[in-house]
mmCIF file of C-alpha atoms in Angstrom:
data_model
loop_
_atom_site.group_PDB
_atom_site.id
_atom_site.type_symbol
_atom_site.label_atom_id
_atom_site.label_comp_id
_atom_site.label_asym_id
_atom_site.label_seq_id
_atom_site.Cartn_x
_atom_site.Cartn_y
_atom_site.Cartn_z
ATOM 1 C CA UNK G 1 -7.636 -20.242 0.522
ATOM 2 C CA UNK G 2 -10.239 -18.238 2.441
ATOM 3 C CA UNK G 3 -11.709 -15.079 2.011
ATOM 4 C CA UNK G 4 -9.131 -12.407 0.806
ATOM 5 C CA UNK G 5 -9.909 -9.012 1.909
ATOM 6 C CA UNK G 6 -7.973 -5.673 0.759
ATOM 7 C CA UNK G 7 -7.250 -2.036 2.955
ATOM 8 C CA UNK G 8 -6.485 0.497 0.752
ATOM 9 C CA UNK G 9 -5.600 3.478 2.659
ATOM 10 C CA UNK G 10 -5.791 7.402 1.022
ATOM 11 C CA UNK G 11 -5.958 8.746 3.986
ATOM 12 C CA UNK G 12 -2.985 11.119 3.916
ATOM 13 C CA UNK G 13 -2.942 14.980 2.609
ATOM 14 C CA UNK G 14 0.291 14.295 0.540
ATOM 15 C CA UNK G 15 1.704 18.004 1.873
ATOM 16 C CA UNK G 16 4.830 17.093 0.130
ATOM 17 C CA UNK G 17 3.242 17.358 -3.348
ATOM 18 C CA UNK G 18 2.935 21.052 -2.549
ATOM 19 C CA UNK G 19 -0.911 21.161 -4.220
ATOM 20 C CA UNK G 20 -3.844 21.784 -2.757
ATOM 21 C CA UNK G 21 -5.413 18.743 -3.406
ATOM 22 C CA UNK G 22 -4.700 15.551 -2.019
ATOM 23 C CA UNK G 23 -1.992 13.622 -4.314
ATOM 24 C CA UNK G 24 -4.372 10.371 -4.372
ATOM 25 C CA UNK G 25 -7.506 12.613 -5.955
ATOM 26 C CA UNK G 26 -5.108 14.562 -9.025
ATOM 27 C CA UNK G 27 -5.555 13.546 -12.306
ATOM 28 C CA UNK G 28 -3.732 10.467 -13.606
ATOM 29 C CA UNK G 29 -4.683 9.857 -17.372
ATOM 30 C CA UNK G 30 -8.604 10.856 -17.168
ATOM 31 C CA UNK G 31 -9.050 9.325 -13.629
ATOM 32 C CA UNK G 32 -7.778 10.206 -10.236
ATOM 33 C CA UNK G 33 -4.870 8.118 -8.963
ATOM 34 C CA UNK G 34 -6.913 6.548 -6.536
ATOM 35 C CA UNK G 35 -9.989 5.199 -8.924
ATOM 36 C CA UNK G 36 -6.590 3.529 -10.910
ATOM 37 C CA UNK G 37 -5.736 1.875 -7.436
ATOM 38 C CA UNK G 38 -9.305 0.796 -6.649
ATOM 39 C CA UNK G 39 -9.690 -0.579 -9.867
ATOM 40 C CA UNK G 40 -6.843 -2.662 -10.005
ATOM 41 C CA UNK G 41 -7.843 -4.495 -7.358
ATOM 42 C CA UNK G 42 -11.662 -4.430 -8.158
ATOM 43 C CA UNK G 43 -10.371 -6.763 -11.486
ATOM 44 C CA UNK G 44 -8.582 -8.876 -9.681
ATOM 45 C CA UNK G 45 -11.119 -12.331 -9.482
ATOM 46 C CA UNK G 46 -9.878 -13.366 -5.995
ATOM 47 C CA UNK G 47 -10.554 -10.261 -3.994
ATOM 48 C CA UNK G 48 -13.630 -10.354 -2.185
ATOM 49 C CA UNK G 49 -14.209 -6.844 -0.590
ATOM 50 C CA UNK G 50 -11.767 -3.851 -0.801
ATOM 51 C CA UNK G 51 -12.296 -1.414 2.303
ATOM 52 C CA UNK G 52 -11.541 2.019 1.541
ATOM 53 C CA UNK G 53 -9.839 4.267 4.096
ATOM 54 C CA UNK G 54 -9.553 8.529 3.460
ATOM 55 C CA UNK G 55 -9.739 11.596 4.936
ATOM 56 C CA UNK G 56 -12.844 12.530 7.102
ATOM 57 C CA UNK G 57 -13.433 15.417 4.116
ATOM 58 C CA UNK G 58 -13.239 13.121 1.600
ATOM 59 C CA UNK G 59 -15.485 10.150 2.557
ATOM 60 C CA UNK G 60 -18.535 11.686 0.469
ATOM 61 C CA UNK G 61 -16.217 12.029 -2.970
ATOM 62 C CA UNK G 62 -14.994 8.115 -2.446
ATOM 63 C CA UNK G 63 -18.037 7.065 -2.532
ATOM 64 C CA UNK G 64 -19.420 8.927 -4.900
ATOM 65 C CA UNK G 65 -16.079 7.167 -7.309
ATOM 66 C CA UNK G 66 -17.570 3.812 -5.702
ATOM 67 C CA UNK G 67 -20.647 4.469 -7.711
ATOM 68 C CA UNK G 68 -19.863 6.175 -10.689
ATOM 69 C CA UNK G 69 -16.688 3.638 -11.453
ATOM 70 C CA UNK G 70 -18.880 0.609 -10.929
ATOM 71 C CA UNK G 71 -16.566 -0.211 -7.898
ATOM 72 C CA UNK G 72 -18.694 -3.114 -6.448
ATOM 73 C CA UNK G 73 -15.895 -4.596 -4.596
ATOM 74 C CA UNK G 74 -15.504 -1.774 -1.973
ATOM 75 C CA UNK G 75 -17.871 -2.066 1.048
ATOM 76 C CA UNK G 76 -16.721 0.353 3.086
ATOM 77 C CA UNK G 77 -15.271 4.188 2.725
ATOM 78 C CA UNK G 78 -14.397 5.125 5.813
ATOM 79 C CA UNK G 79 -12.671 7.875 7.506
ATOM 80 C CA UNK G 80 -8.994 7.799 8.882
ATOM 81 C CA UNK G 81 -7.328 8.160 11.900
ATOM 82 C CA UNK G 82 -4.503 10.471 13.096
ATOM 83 C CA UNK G 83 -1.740 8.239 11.817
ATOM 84 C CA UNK G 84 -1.518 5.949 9.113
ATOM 85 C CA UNK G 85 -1.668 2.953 11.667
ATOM 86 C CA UNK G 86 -4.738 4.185 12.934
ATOM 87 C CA UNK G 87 -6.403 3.834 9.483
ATOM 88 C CA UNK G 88 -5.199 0.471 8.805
ATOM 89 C CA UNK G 89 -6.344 -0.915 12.181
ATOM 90 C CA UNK G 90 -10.282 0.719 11.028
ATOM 91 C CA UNK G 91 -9.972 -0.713 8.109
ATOM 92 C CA UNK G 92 -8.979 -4.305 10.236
ATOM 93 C CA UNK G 93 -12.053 -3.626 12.191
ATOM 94 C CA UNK G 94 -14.074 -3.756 8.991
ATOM 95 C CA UNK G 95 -13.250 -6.568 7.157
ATOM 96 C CA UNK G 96 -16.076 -9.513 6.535
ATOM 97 C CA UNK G 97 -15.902 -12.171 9.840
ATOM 98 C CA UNK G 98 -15.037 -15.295 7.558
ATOM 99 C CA UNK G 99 -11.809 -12.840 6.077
ATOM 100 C CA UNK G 100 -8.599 -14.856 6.074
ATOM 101 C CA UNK G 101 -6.173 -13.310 4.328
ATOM 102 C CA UNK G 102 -5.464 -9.283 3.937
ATOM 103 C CA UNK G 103 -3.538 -7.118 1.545
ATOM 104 C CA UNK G 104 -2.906 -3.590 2.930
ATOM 105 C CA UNK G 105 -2.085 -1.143 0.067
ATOM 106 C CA UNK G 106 -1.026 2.668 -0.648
ATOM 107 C CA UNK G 107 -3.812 4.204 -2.488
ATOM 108 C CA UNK G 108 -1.052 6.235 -4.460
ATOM 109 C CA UNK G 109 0.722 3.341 -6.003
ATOM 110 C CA UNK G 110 -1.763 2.148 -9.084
ATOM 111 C CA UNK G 111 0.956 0.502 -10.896
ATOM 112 C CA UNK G 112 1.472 -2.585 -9.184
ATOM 113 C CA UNK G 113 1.396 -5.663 -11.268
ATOM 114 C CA UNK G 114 -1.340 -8.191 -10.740
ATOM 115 C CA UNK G 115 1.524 -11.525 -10.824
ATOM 116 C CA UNK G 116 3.578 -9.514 -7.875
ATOM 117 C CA UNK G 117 -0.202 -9.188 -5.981
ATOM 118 C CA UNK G 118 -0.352 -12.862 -6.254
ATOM 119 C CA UNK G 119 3.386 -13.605 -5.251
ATOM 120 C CA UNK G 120 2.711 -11.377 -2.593
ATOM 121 C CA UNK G 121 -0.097 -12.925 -1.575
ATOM 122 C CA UNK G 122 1.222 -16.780 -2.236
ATOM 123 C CA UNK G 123 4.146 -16.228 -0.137
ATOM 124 C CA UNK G 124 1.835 -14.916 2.722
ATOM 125 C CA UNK G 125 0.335 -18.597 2.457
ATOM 126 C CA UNK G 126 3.271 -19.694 2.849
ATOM 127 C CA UNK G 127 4.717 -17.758 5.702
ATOM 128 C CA UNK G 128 1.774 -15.728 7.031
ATOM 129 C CA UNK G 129 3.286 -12.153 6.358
ATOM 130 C CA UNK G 130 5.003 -11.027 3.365
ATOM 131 C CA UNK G 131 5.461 -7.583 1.748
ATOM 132 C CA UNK G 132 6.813 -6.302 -1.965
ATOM 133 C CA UNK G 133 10.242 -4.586 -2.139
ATOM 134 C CA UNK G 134 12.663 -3.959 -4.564
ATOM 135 C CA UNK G 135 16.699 -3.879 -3.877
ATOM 136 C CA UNK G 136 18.071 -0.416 -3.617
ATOM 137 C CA UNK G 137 19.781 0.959 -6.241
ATOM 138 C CA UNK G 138 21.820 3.462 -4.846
ATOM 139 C CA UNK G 139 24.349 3.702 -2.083
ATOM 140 C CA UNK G 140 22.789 4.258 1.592
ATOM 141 C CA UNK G 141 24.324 6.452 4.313
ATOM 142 C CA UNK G 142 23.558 6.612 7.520
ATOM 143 C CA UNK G 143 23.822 10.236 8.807
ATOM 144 C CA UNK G 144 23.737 11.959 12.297
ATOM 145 C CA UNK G 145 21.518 15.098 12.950
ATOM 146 C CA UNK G 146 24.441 17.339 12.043
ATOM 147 C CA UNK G 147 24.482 15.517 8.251
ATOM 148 C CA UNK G 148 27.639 13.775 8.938
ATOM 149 C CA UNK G 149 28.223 10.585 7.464
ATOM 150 C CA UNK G 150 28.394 7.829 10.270
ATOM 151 C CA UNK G 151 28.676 4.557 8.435
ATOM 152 C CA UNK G 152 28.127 3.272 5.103
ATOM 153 C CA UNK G 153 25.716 -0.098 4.706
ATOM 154 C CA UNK G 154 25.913 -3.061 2.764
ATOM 155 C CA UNK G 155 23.780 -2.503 -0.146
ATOM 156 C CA UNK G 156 23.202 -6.297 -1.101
ATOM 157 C CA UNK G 157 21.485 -6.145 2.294
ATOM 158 C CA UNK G 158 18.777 -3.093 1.417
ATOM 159 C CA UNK G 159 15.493 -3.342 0.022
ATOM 160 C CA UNK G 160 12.707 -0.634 -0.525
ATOM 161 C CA UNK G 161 9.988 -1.454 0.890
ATOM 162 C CA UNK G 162 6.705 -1.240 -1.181
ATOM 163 C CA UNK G 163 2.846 -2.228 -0.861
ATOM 164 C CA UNK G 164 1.040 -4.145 -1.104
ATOM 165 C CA UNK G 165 1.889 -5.993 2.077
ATOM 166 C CA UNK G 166 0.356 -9.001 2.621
ATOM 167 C CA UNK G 167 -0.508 -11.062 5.790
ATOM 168 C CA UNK G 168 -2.863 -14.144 7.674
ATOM 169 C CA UNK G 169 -5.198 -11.565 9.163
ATOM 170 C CA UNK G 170 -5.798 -12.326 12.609
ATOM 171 C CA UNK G 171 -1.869 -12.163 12.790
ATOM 172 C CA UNK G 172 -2.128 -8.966 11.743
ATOM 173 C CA UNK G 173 -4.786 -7.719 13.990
ATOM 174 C CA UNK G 174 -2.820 -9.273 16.813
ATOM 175 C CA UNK G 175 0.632 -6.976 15.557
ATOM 176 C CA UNK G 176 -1.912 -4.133 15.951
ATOM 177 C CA UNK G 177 -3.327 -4.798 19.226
ATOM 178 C CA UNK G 178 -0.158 -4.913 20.519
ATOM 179 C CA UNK G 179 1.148 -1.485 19.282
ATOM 180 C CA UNK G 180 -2.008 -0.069 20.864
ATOM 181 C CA UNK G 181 -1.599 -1.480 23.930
ATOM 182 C CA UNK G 182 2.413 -0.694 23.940
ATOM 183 C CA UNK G 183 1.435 2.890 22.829
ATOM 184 C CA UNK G 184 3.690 1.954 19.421
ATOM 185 C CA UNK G 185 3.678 3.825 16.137
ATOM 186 C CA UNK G 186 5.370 2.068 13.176
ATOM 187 C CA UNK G 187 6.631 2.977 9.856
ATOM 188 C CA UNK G 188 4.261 0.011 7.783
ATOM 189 C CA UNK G 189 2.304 -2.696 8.940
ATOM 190 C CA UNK G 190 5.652 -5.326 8.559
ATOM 191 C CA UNK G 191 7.003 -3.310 11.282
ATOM 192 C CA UNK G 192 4.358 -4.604 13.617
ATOM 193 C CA UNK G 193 4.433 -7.867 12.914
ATOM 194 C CA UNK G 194 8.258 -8.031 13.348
ATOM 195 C CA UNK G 195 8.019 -6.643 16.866
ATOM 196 C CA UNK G 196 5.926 -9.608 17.988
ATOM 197 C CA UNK G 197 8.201 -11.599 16.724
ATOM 198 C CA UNK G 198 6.898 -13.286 13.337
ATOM 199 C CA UNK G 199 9.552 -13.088 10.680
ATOM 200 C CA UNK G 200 8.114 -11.132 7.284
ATOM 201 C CA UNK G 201 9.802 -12.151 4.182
ATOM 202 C CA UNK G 202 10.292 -10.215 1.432
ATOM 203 C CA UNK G 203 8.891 -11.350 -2.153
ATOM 204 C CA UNK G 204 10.570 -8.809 -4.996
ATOM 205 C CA UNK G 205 8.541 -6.542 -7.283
ATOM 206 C CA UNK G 206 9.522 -3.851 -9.562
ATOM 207 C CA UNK G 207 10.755 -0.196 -9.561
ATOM 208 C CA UNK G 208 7.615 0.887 -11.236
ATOM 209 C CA UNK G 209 5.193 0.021 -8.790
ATOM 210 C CA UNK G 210 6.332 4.022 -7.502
ATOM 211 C CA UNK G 211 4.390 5.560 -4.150
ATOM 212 C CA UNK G 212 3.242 8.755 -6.219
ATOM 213 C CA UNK G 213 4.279 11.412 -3.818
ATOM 214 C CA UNK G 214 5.870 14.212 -4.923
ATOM 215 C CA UNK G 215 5.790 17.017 -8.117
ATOM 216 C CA UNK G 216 7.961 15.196 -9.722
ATOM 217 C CA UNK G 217 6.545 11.625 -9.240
ATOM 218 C CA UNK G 218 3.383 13.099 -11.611
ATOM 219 C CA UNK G 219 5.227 12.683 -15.186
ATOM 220 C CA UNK G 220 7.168 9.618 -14.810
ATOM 221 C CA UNK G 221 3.989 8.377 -13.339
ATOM 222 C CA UNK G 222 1.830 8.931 -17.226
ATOM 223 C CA UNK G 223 4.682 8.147 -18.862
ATOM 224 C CA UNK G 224 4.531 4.596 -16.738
ATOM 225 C CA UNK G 225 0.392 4.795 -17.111
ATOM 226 C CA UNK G 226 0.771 5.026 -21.113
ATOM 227 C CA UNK G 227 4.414 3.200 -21.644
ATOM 228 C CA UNK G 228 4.412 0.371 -19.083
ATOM 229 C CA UNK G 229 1.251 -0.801 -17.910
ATOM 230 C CA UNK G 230 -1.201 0.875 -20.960
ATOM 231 C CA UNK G 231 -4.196 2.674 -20.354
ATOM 232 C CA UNK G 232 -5.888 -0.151 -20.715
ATOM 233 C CA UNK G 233 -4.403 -2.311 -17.707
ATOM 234 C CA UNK G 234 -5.716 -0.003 -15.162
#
């Protein structure tokens, strides 16, 4: 299948968890949310290098978790850019020559499950870019500036988007090259590679594979660690 290389990115300060410390380095169980990310992946046989992408503050206390959590898989902690596009396309720039295939993953989502990895990652394969989602549960609205309700989508037609998103990687450098050189900024990597015209399908996960990013995100996220996946999954 060729070398499979990971991007987890941590980069962000998480302002809208209203701490003072980053949401990916609070206390999840006994660990921080982002050793529980890391290690998912570090167990998972067919990875072959994780690179690690965080605030220019934090690059010292990653890889200090890189030792002290065994995490042999990650060969680079590097520091971010200004956007999260920017920290994606260092972490491109740092994957192993011989990589083939690249998963690109929120470091504040520890629950995903390793069978929707490997759908994930099998309908990439298949397609050359794929990402997780789940259908949306509740009914969408699309509203003007001025909160007024303009028009009311199909919901069989909406999915949430989720990580980890999965693609061929020199496809995925190629999306990237082109944003830089269009001066583009997208919302997640799938955006990219729609724009130049590759179509991404969508392989369906679960609603407990949650982006941990707000104060209330914290309890339903134990009671998920200790409930859904067990301690001892992560």
């Amino acid at each position: 299948m060729g070398k499979l290389g990971v991007i987890i990115v941590a980069a962000g300060k998480g302002s809208r968890m209203g701490t003072a410390e980053s949401k990916q380095y609070l206390q999840l169980g006994h660990k921080p949310i982002l050793v529980h990310t890391l290690q998912l992946f570090q167990n998972i046989h067919e990875v072959d290098e994780i690179i690690l992408v965080v605030g220019g503050t934090d690059v010292d206390r990653c890889r200090g978790y890189v030792q002290h959590y065994a995490l042999s898989k990650v060969t680079h902690v590097l520091a971010g850019g200004a956007e999260r596009q920017d920290s994606v396309r260092r972490g491109l720039d740092s994957l192993q020559r011989d990589t083939t295939w690249v998963l690109v993953h929120d470091g504040v989502r520890p629950f995903v499950k390793k069978e929707h990895v490997f759908g994930c990652l099998e309908k990439a394969q298949e397609q050359d870019a794929a990402v997780l989602a789940v259908p949306v549960k509740d009914t969408i609205k699309i509203v003007d500036t001025e909160k007024r309700i303009q028009s009311t989508p199909d919901r069989r037609s909406l999915w949430a988007i989720q990580t980890p998103q999965a693609f061929r990687l020199s496809l995925l450098r190629e999306a990237h090259e082109r944003a830089l050189q269009d001066n583009f900024m997208g919302t997640d990597d799938a955006m990219l590679v729609e724009r130049i015209g590759t179509t991404v399908h969508v392989v369906e996960g679960d609603y407990y594979n949650i982006k941990i990013t707000t104060p209330e995100d914290l309890p339903w996220a134990e009671w998920i660690l200790h409930n859904v996946r067990g301690e001892g999954q992560l």
